[in-house]
Amino acid sequence: MAGRIRDEDVQAVKAALRIDAVVGDYVQLANGGGGQLKGLCPFHDEKSASFYVNPSKGVYNCFGCQESGDTLGFVMKIEHLSFVEAVERLAPQVGITLRYEGGSYVPGRQQGERTRLLEINRLASAWFQEQLNSPEAEIGRRFLKERGFEREAAAHFGVGYAPAGFENLTRVLRGKGYTDKELLTSGICSEGRRGPMDRFRARLVWPIRDLTGEVVGFGARRLREDDNGPKYLNTPETPLYKKSHVLYGVELAKKEIAKSGRAVVVEGYTDVMACHLAGIPSAVATCGTAFGEDHIKILRRLLLDTNGSDAKVVFTFDGDAAGQKAALRAFEDDQKFAAQTLIAVSPGGMDPCELRIGEGDEAVRNLIDRASPLFEFAIRSTVARHNLDTAEGRAAALDACAPIVAQIKDGSIRHEYAVQLAGMLGILDERFVVRRVQQVAQWAAERREGRGNLRPGQPLRPGQAPPPAAPARPAYRLDARNPQQFVERELLKLAVQFPALVSPILDAFAPDEFMTPPYAAVREAITAGGGVTAGAQAADIWVDVLREVAPDDAVRGLVTELAVEPVRTRRAPDAVYAGEFLVKLRIQAVARRVAACRVQLQRLGANAPAEQTEAIQRELWGLQQYEGELRSRGAAAL
């Protein structure tokens, strides 16, 4: 039966520990005024800091959830410990040996379960590190060296080696006085036919630590071809280790995360090591599970992630399909951060460890520093699944992307992304896309408030079918104030009334240079009638020819309108006036192609193959030169 810790030892532990130092292991604290510190409460979700710590009095209080207490109470609450376990957890940090009522302290006999399990993990970690120097561990040392990790790096991260054999570590721990039940509970051992046996065998081993630096579990990497187990084997769920509540490397990264206001989330243990060694010491990784809500809570507390803060969270994922899927899962959690979320995908889909091996430390730093917003990545990934060469494909892409953009909380940023989306899709009418996004955002808000046809609070998922769009403006409605339509109409009036003024240049223009559907139909009728060259040779019957070849009454009526509507010039129409409109139409066509090239570059992104981007950039440069020539030389450049 465990004895009672002496009161004077309890008081000594409390007196030796500053509450802000203990709380600071879990929460980033900032000046709260009046000698107090404040941060995000670790006991409930909040967007603004309501958790206060008074260092001089050694107490904390949350004005949001009403949790309060002293140093020991905080550790008991956050670590789910008993009073005795909390004292035992803190005593070693200040060098105090606890004494128990009824006799002197007997190591291993009177401690709580958690303390015993922590000791097992601590001893196992040290033993694994010792084994890394053994002859058998040559395969592990070679694995590390091939990935750019020298012995100093392995020691810094506590990397070790678990030798082959079923009872190597089990015998060591039994010899220290730990029971079979404790070894199984710790997860260090698994149940064999003859009792506990080593869980990790012939593998490299990484210790997984909590925010305070205590070893709570392990991750082990397969090295041998004859190992039929999984590539990575982690400690199972234990009283200490819950994979959704831990981040690998967080004990090393937490100070840099708080200092820089940036957390970097990578996918594996070696990626964390590569980032730290390359100068990104704020990198962490999940441990055998997807990034989730509990991980978000940890990072938000470390970042002091409140509304209005400049905090950033950068995710790195492989460029393959699985990596993109993981990135989109992270995107779904984006709104749980106040921080800006970004994504870094390296050229060729290399992870940070591979990138460091291939291109060095600077390439890793550049990868993280040049991360793009996660919203942009989600939009691009969704757009890429559609055929943008067809109207149907662009419409489908808009329907899929509108819910993504609509989720952006900041209205001005949402508007900017809607404009960007129009460019990615090649939809020239930006206002139509912006209105579409606004409709979806309004619909989502109505659902959250219970006014929609789905249950309140249900989020709008990326790609989920949005509500039906409002009727668009009729495609054939003409707008006399539209500059593009004015140029097309004026040029067609010249082509119908004075074909000789635009002959033969207009015949050489591509059909798609007329963008307004009714005017494009008239342009096709002109081609069907032999072109303006033929019209110039038979000007007296030219209108009749056009009316005859017109495909329907609508086009026939428009030809008649163009034939009788006065040309918009005070002087008699001449070659100079006609030349002005021929040039204007061509400039409009060139400007559209320039915009399309820019959209292509935008779609390809920064990680596209150089030959693709260079070809588009050459075309863009040529178009810009031609546009400049048109403006300076006029019709002579046609």
XYZ file of C-alpha atoms in Angstrom:
638
model
C 0.000 0.000 0.000
C 1.475 3.394 -0.991
C 2.224 5.744 1.847
C 1.311 9.394 2.134
C 3.804 11.952 0.806
C 5.072 14.146 3.610
C 3.451 17.579 3.711
C 6.802 19.390 3.847
C 7.870 17.649 0.610
C 4.649 18.677 -1.108
C 5.166 22.285 -0.002
C 8.786 22.154 -1.144
C 7.717 21.047 -4.611
C 5.104 23.796 -4.854
C 7.526 26.457 -3.609
C 10.263 25.422 -6.060
C 8.063 25.607 -9.140
C 6.820 28.823 -10.732
C 3.311 28.321 -12.056
C 4.056 30.275 -15.236
C 6.969 27.907 -15.994
C 4.751 24.848 -15.553
C 1.810 26.278 -17.508
C 4.220 27.570 -20.148
C 4.998 23.996 -21.142
C 1.443 23.723 -22.449
C 0.297 27.257 -23.242
C 2.042 30.280 -24.753
C 1.603 33.107 -22.255
C 1.650 36.813 -23.050
C 1.506 39.914 -20.897
C -2.029 40.257 -19.563
C -1.462 43.491 -17.607
C -1.322 44.038 -13.873
C 1.438 41.470 -13.386
C -0.668 38.707 -14.923
C -0.105 36.533 -17.971
C -2.732 35.335 -20.423
C -3.138 32.653 -23.058
C -5.631 30.334 -24.731
C -7.315 28.067 -22.212
C -6.175 24.429 -22.505
C -9.441 23.196 -21.014
C -11.913 24.551 -23.569
C -11.903 25.913 -27.136
C -11.787 29.665 -27.512
C -10.768 32.260 -30.091
C -9.603 34.955 -27.667
C -7.466 34.545 -24.565
C -9.452 34.268 -21.332
C -6.982 32.081 -19.387
C -4.950 34.100 -16.841
C -1.982 33.125 -14.682
C -0.803 35.116 -11.653
C 2.871 34.167 -11.060
C 3.158 36.038 -7.774
C 0.225 34.163 -6.256
C 0.875 30.837 -8.007
C -2.681 30.451 -9.325
C -4.549 30.356 -12.629
C -8.116 31.144 -13.649
C -10.096 30.915 -16.859
C -12.844 33.496 -17.205
C -14.394 31.415 -19.988
C -14.877 27.975 -18.422
C -14.241 28.955 -14.763
C -11.409 26.455 -14.268
C -8.967 27.632 -11.594
C -6.345 26.336 -9.193
C -2.650 26.250 -8.294
C 0.373 24.588 -9.908
C -0.478 21.093 -8.724
C -4.130 21.531 -9.636
C -3.150 22.563 -13.166
C -0.951 19.498 -13.688
C -3.616 17.202 -12.232
C -6.247 18.648 -14.544
C -4.284 18.748 -17.788
C -2.521 15.396 -17.356
C -5.462 13.612 -15.681
C -3.334 12.748 -12.651
C -4.092 12.104 -9.024
C -2.634 14.444 -6.414
C 0.159 11.970 -5.606
C 0.975 11.414 -9.279
C 1.176 15.177 -9.880
C 3.617 15.650 -7.014
C 5.672 12.689 -8.221
C 5.661 14.112 -11.740
C 6.960 17.516 -10.653
C 9.398 16.557 -7.885
C 12.194 15.289 -10.187
C 12.088 18.571 -12.151
C 13.276 20.480 -9.069
C 15.550 17.765 -7.665
C 13.408 16.855 -4.661
C 13.369 13.274 -3.382
C 9.970 12.544 -1.935
C 9.515 10.837 1.437
C 6.456 8.868 2.370
C 4.799 8.542 5.779
C 5.608 5.255 7.469
C 9.217 4.995 6.254
C 11.864 6.326 3.930
C 11.394 6.513 0.186
C 11.766 3.117 -1.494
C 12.183 3.557 -5.269
C 9.550 1.752 -7.309
C 7.360 0.735 -4.358
C 5.249 3.721 -3.499
C 4.893 5.616 -6.765
C 1.696 6.040 -8.755
C 1.130 4.092 -11.955
C 1.853 7.042 -14.242
C 5.195 7.727 -12.608
C 6.151 4.060 -12.937
C 5.204 4.013 -16.624
C 7.194 7.188 -17.283
C 10.229 5.592 -15.660
C 9.862 2.496 -17.839
C 9.773 4.651 -20.966
C 12.714 6.735 -19.763
C 14.831 3.642 -19.117
C 13.793 2.063 -22.426
C 14.711 5.211 -24.348
C 18.174 5.326 -22.798
C 18.666 1.613 -23.489
C 17.635 1.969 -27.140
C 20.137 4.808 -27.573
C 22.924 2.662 -26.119
C 22.071 -0.157 -28.534
C 22.530 2.161 -31.531
C 26.286 1.854 -30.955
C 26.213 -1.959 -31.087
C 27.560 -3.959 -34.068
C 24.058 -5.224 -34.827
C 22.828 -1.658 -35.229
C 25.097 -0.994 -38.232
C 22.057 -1.316 -40.488
C 20.316 1.411 -38.477
C 23.340 3.720 -38.484
C 23.635 3.251 -42.242
C 19.937 4.094 -42.676
C 20.438 7.348 -40.770
C 23.639 8.284 -42.594
C 22.048 7.717 -46.002
C 19.424 10.258 -44.985
C 21.942 12.830 -43.869
C 21.803 12.204 -40.112
C 25.121 11.871 -38.280
C 25.464 10.472 -34.758
C 25.109 13.937 -33.226
C 21.712 14.330 -34.885
C 20.610 10.896 -33.709
C 21.652 11.769 -30.151
C 19.842 15.136 -30.284
C 16.569 13.443 -31.211
C 17.170 10.416 -28.981
C 17.084 7.942 -31.868
C 17.946 4.401 -30.793
C 17.960 0.822 -31.962
C 15.908 -2.164 -30.791
C 17.943 -5.328 -31.349
C 16.505 -8.542 -32.710
C 15.316 -11.021 -30.117
C 12.197 -11.343 -28.055
C 13.294 -10.569 -24.498
C 16.323 -8.254 -24.605
C 14.609 -5.197 -23.138
C 12.063 -7.244 -21.208
C 14.822 -8.851 -19.140
C 16.470 -5.484 -18.458
C 13.243 -3.938 -17.166
C 12.301 -6.961 -15.114
C 15.724 -6.681 -13.524
C 14.853 -3.102 -12.513
C 11.866 -4.383 -10.549
C 9.023 -3.683 -12.964
C 6.198 -6.196 -13.107
C 4.943 -7.979 -16.211
C 1.678 -6.092 -15.879
C 3.514 -2.750 -15.908
C 5.568 -3.756 -18.954
C 2.424 -4.686 -20.875
C 0.579 -1.550 -19.745
C 3.466 0.654 -20.866
C 3.273 -0.723 -24.402
C 7.011 -1.476 -24.398
C 6.118 -5.178 -24.370
C 3.414 -7.163 -26.079
C 1.815 -10.373 -24.903
C 3.612 -13.494 -26.089
C 2.868 -17.175 -25.561
C 5.197 -17.278 -22.549
C 4.485 -13.822 -21.187
C 5.681 -10.310 -22.126
C 8.082 -9.947 -25.072
C 9.792 -6.978 -26.701
C 7.383 -5.090 -28.967
C 10.139 -3.448 -31.033
C 12.736 -5.757 -32.604
C 15.451 -5.075 -35.217
C 14.177 -1.540 -35.782
C 15.263 2.060 -35.443
C 13.362 3.659 -32.572
C 12.324 7.274 -32.023
C 11.139 8.393 -28.568
C 7.851 10.304 -28.640
C 7.698 12.961 -25.933
C 4.943 15.117 -24.503
C 5.122 18.889 -24.133
C 7.144 18.607 -20.928
C 9.750 16.368 -22.556
C 8.680 13.119 -20.895
C 8.886 10.002 -23.088
C 5.338 8.691 -23.484
C 5.783 6.283 -26.390
C 7.934 5.164 -29.319
C 7.846 4.897 -33.080
C 9.928 2.168 -34.720
C 10.968 1.902 -38.378
C 11.398 -1.410 -40.213
C 14.951 -1.988 -41.528
C 15.162 -5.594 -42.721
C 13.498 -7.194 -45.718
C 12.544 -10.251 -43.682
C 10.559 -8.078 -41.256
C 6.933 -8.726 -42.174
C 5.565 -6.071 -39.849
C 4.366 -2.593 -40.833
C 6.874 -0.011 -42.052
C 6.309 2.012 -38.881
C 5.211 0.438 -35.614
C 4.083 2.727 -32.808
C 3.352 2.235 -29.140
C -0.321 1.237 -28.740
C -2.733 3.392 -26.773
C -1.658 3.430 -23.113
C -2.387 5.564 -20.041
C 0.518 7.764 -21.224
C 0.290 7.581 -24.999
C -2.720 8.617 -27.041
C -1.639 9.185 -30.629
C -4.261 11.846 -31.320
C -2.928 13.906 -28.378
C 0.790 13.937 -29.216
C 3.000 15.507 -31.863
C 6.476 14.183 -32.525
C 9.147 16.809 -31.884
C 6.813 19.196 -30.062
C 9.027 19.372 -26.962
C 11.898 20.617 -29.156
C 9.733 22.847 -31.323
C 7.468 24.544 -28.782
C 9.747 27.489 -27.948
C 10.416 28.255 -31.611
C 6.700 27.916 -32.421
C 5.890 30.471 -29.716
C 8.760 32.768 -30.724
C 8.243 32.706 -34.501
C 4.447 32.373 -34.529
C 4.809 29.591 -37.082
C 4.283 25.837 -36.748
C 5.335 23.441 -39.509
C 3.493 20.117 -39.737
C 5.326 17.347 -41.625
C 4.484 13.690 -42.163
C 7.274 11.670 -40.539
C 10.014 11.473 -37.919
C 12.851 11.903 -40.437
C 11.059 14.923 -41.929
C 11.010 16.559 -38.482
C 14.728 15.848 -38.099
C 15.506 17.213 -41.580
C 13.560 20.420 -40.945
C 15.170 21.066 -37.562
C 18.672 20.448 -38.923
C 17.952 22.656 -41.957
C 16.949 25.605 -39.781
C 13.205 25.025 -39.375
C 13.077 24.151 -35.657
C 9.304 24.620 -35.421
C 8.543 21.359 -37.272
C 6.387 18.623 -35.722
C 4.691 15.470 -37.019
C 1.725 13.313 -36.127
C 2.422 9.801 -34.848
C 0.748 7.161 -36.967
C -2.518 9.031 -37.349
C -4.063 11.833 -39.386
C -3.743 15.422 -38.218
C -6.870 16.128 -36.195
C -8.722 18.344 -33.792
C -6.634 17.518 -30.714
C -3.456 18.350 -32.612
C -5.020 21.681 -33.577
C -5.657 22.467 -29.912
C -2.015 21.829 -29.047
C -0.724 24.116 -31.790
C -3.259 26.859 -31.087
C -2.143 27.030 -27.463
C 1.525 27.144 -28.441
C 0.903 29.776 -31.119
C -1.406 31.890 -28.935
C -3.656 31.560 -31.961
C -6.237 34.285 -31.402
C -8.252 36.385 -33.827
C -6.042 39.110 -35.223
C -2.782 37.248 -34.557
C -0.159 36.734 -37.273
C 0.231 33.031 -36.506
C 0.847 30.619 -39.377
C 0.586 26.853 -39.709
C 2.433 25.310 -42.670
C 1.552 21.774 -43.778
C 3.929 19.742 -45.937
C 2.590 16.788 -47.849
C 3.926 14.544 -50.596
C 2.764 15.539 -54.060
C 1.181 12.153 -54.744
C -2.534 11.366 -54.544
C -2.317 10.307 -50.894
C -0.540 13.538 -50.015
C -3.155 15.622 -51.776
C -5.901 13.732 -49.983
C -4.187 14.423 -46.651
C -3.861 18.104 -47.552
C -7.567 18.357 -48.318
C -8.349 16.712 -44.975
C -6.224 19.378 -43.315
C -8.107 22.000 -45.330
C -11.371 20.821 -43.800
C -9.901 21.697 -40.374
C -8.661 25.100 -41.522
C -11.531 27.059 -40.015
C -10.663 25.693 -36.553
C -7.518 27.827 -36.667
C -7.457 31.575 -36.363
C -3.980 31.290 -37.865
C -3.334 31.431 -41.585
C -2.867 27.902 -42.916
C -0.461 27.253 -45.767
C 0.849 24.261 -47.690
C 4.287 23.461 -49.058
C 4.638 20.824 -51.780
C 8.175 20.442 -53.109
C 9.015 19.953 -56.810
C 8.812 16.294 -57.701
C 6.746 15.565 -54.612
C 9.811 15.025 -52.400
C 9.324 15.153 -48.658
C 11.598 17.463 -46.577
C 14.021 14.630 -45.788
C 14.428 13.715 -49.476
C 14.696 17.377 -50.428
C 17.480 17.945 -47.886
C 19.399 14.939 -49.212
C 18.992 15.996 -52.847
C 19.257 19.773 -52.691
C 20.476 20.776 -49.252
C 19.286 22.754 -46.238
C 18.479 25.931 -48.157
C 16.026 24.067 -50.380
C 14.134 22.915 -47.268
C 14.005 26.466 -45.903
C 12.813 27.790 -49.260
C 10.125 25.101 -49.428
C 8.650 26.240 -46.113
C 9.164 29.972 -46.678
C 7.408 29.832 -50.054
C 4.372 27.917 -48.852
C 1.104 28.949 -50.475
C -2.262 29.362 -48.738
C -4.096 26.094 -48.115
C -7.259 27.565 -49.632
C -5.394 28.159 -52.888
C -4.116 24.573 -52.891
C -7.597 23.185 -52.246
C -9.024 25.283 -55.072
C -6.278 24.305 -57.518
C -6.596 20.621 -56.630
C -10.345 20.766 -57.248
C -9.985 22.715 -60.506
C -7.433 20.166 -61.760
C -10.079 17.445 -61.689
C -12.138 19.158 -64.400
C -11.748 19.706 -68.140
C -11.538 23.472 -68.491
C -11.501 23.303 -72.277
C -15.282 22.901 -72.311
C -18.042 25.121 -71.013
C -19.484 22.160 -69.137
C -16.142 21.477 -67.461
C -15.730 25.089 -66.369
C -19.263 25.146 -64.978
C -18.661 21.921 -63.049
C -15.374 23.273 -61.687
C -17.118 26.438 -60.536
C -19.805 24.424 -58.766
C -17.117 22.352 -57.013
C -14.916 25.304 -56.038
C -17.556 27.818 -54.979
C -18.205 26.014 -51.640
C -14.457 26.046 -50.896
C -14.128 29.788 -51.453
C -17.402 30.424 -49.626
C -15.902 28.934 -46.447
C -13.366 31.762 -46.127
C -14.443 33.802 -43.115
C -12.821 37.116 -44.081
C -15.074 38.748 -46.685
C -12.303 40.694 -48.420
C -10.099 37.598 -48.717
C -13.084 35.602 -49.942
C -13.663 38.195 -52.678
C -10.003 38.031 -53.742
C -10.129 34.248 -54.013
C -13.347 34.452 -56.016
C -11.566 36.749 -58.488
C -8.604 34.343 -58.600
C -10.989 31.461 -59.202
C -12.432 33.242 -62.234
C -8.902 33.502 -63.620
C -8.106 29.846 -62.935
C -11.280 28.765 -64.712
C -10.806 31.144 -67.608
C -14.151 32.843 -66.940
C -13.772 36.441 -68.040
C -16.857 37.669 -66.181
C -15.324 37.921 -62.691
C -18.476 39.459 -61.266
C -20.469 36.345 -62.153
C -18.032 34.139 -60.177
C -18.022 36.557 -57.217
C -21.836 36.537 -57.142
C -21.843 32.740 -57.306
C -19.521 32.484 -54.306
C -21.635 35.007 -52.399
C -24.760 32.944 -53.077
C -23.115 29.791 -51.742
C -21.755 31.626 -48.675
C -25.228 33.019 -47.945
C -26.802 29.586 -48.388
C -24.242 28.034 -46.013
C -24.924 30.759 -43.437
C -28.663 30.092 -43.655
C -28.063 26.392 -43.043
C -25.925 27.132 -39.992
C -28.746 29.280 -38.642
C -31.280 26.554 -39.316
C -32.976 28.342 -42.200
C -31.688 25.998 -44.909
C -32.826 22.523 -45.836
C -30.035 20.777 -43.864
C -29.499 20.594 -40.144
C -28.019 23.664 -38.383
C -24.255 23.748 -38.062
C -23.632 21.233 -40.848
C -20.568 22.506 -42.754
C -20.415 22.877 -46.501
C -17.857 20.306 -47.649
C -15.399 20.990 -50.487
C -16.965 19.718 -53.679
C -20.457 19.399 -52.179
C -23.122 20.442 -54.673
C -24.071 24.077 -53.993
C -27.592 25.441 -54.360
C -28.883 26.151 -57.842
C -27.372 29.295 -59.285
C -29.506 32.330 -59.869
C -30.519 32.682 -63.509
C -27.664 34.175 -65.462
C -28.100 37.103 -67.833
C -29.410 35.809 -71.176
C -26.470 34.944 -73.383
C -27.741 36.961 -76.392
C -28.618 40.151 -74.565
C -26.682 43.048 -76.063
C -25.267 45.906 -74.035
C -24.558 49.112 -75.912
C -22.335 50.336 -73.041
C -20.052 47.284 -73.209
C -16.760 48.428 -74.869
C -16.092 45.023 -76.402
C -19.585 44.801 -77.892
C -19.350 48.381 -79.165
C -16.174 47.585 -81.128
C -17.672 44.395 -82.591
C -20.923 46.110 -83.553
C -19.238 49.120 -85.145
C -16.901 46.892 -87.171
C -19.805 44.739 -88.361
C -21.726 47.860 -89.426
C -18.733 48.785 -91.576
C -18.538 45.225 -92.916
C -22.223 45.265 -93.873
C -22.512 48.860 -95.128
C -18.974 49.555 -96.422
C -17.270 46.168 -96.982
C -14.499 47.715 -99.099
C -13.212 49.657 -96.050
C -12.437 46.462 -94.096
C -11.472 44.256 -97.035
C -9.462 42.035 -97.156
C -8.157 42.368 -93.549
C -11.374 41.334 -91.776
C -11.509 38.101 -93.765
C -8.152 37.131 -92.242
C -9.425 37.539 -88.706
C -10.166 34.326 -86.822
C -13.877 33.627 -86.220
C -13.410 33.613 -82.442
C -12.224 37.232 -82.420
C -15.914 38.164 -82.198
C -16.869 37.143 -78.647
C -20.510 38.293 -78.491
C -22.645 35.371 -79.759
C -25.050 37.385 -81.979
C -22.144 39.253 -83.577
C -20.187 36.024 -84.005
C -23.229 34.655 -85.883
C -23.209 37.660 -88.226
C -19.454 37.168 -88.725
C -20.159 33.558 -89.764
C -22.826 34.773 -92.180
C -20.276 37.130 -93.746
C -17.901 34.184 -94.221
C -20.731 32.109 -95.683
C -21.492 34.927 -98.118
C -17.925 34.917 -99.466
C -16.351 37.348 -97.019
C -16.066 41.130 -97.140
C -13.901 40.802 -100.260
C -16.890 39.395 -102.102
C -19.099 42.056 -100.511
C -16.849 44.823 -101.799
C -17.209 43.454 -105.345
C -21.008 43.303 -105.121
C -21.829 46.081 -102.652
C -25.305 46.733 -104.095
C -26.578 43.213 -103.246
C -24.330 42.521 -100.264
C -27.033 42.953 -97.606
C -29.378 40.683 -99.532
C -26.634 38.034 -99.719
C -26.105 38.208 -95.964
C -29.806 37.966 -95.232
C -30.038 34.955 -97.523
C -27.200 33.029 -95.841
C -28.256 33.985 -92.298
C -29.083 30.786 -90.385
C -32.251 32.080 -88.697
C -34.560 35.057 -88.291
C -32.611 36.404 -85.299
C -29.395 36.732 -87.294
C -31.319 37.954 -90.309
C -32.903 40.699 -88.204
C -29.543 41.711 -86.747
C -28.043 41.992 -90.243
C -30.885 44.356 -91.100
C -30.209 46.421 -87.944
C -26.525 46.712 -88.804
C -27.363 47.701 -92.346
C -29.513 50.675 -91.301
C -27.856 51.842 -88.069
C -25.591 54.888 -88.596
C -21.865 54.435 -88.114
C -20.704 56.312 -84.977
C -18.521 58.969 -86.592
C -19.161 62.596 -87.412
C -17.099 62.384 -90.585
C -17.775 60.140 -93.502
C -16.566 56.590 -92.769
C -13.143 56.055 -94.306
C -10.196 53.646 -94.210
C -8.709 55.411 -91.189
C -11.890 54.984 -89.158
C -12.213 51.347 -90.271
C -8.567 50.745 -89.399
C -9.126 52.021 -85.869
C -11.795 49.380 -85.244
C -9.886 46.590 -86.937
C -6.989 47.344 -84.576
C -9.277 47.585 -81.539
C -10.811 44.194 -82.267
C -7.390 42.600 -82.705
C -6.095 44.213 -79.465
C -9.100 42.765 -77.625
C -8.303 39.313 -79.014
C -4.629 39.630 -78.066
C -5.556 40.821 -74.568
C -7.776 37.756 -74.119
C -4.931 35.477 -75.193
C -2.565 37.284 -72.813
C -5.067 36.704 -70.006
C -5.377 33.038 -71.005
C -1.577 32.633 -70.852
C -1.524 34.162 -67.407
C -4.315 31.816 -66.342
C -2.266 28.879 -67.656
C 0.750 30.015 -65.638
C -1.494 30.449 -62.613
C -2.933 26.959 -63.065
C 0.502 25.406 -63.412
C 1.769 27.074 -60.234
C 5.328 27.523 -59.020
C 6.144 23.802 -59.124
C 5.381 23.226 -62.823
C 8.103 21.832 -65.153
C 10.329 24.631 -66.481
C 9.755 23.742 -70.148
C 5.993 24.207 -69.772
C 6.213 27.588 -68.097
C 8.958 28.792 -70.442
C 6.864 27.988 -73.533
C 3.909 29.934 -72.160
C 6.131 32.822 -71.092
C 7.607 33.012 -74.620
C 4.113 33.162 -76.099
C 3.140 35.783 -73.545
C 6.161 37.895 -74.410
C 5.385 37.659 -78.151
C 1.758 38.656 -77.585
C 2.769 41.645 -75.509
C 5.220 42.757 -78.202
C 2.504 42.427 -80.864
C 0.027 44.378 -78.728
C 2.554 47.182 -78.355
C 3.098 47.200 -82.124
C -0.660 47.392 -82.762
C -0.973 50.375 -80.463
C 1.958 52.215 -82.015
C 1.534 51.348 -85.726
C -2.218 50.848 -85.887
C -3.653 49.097 -88.974
C -0.197 48.895 -90.542
C 0.669 46.184 -87.991
C -2.248 43.969 -89.030
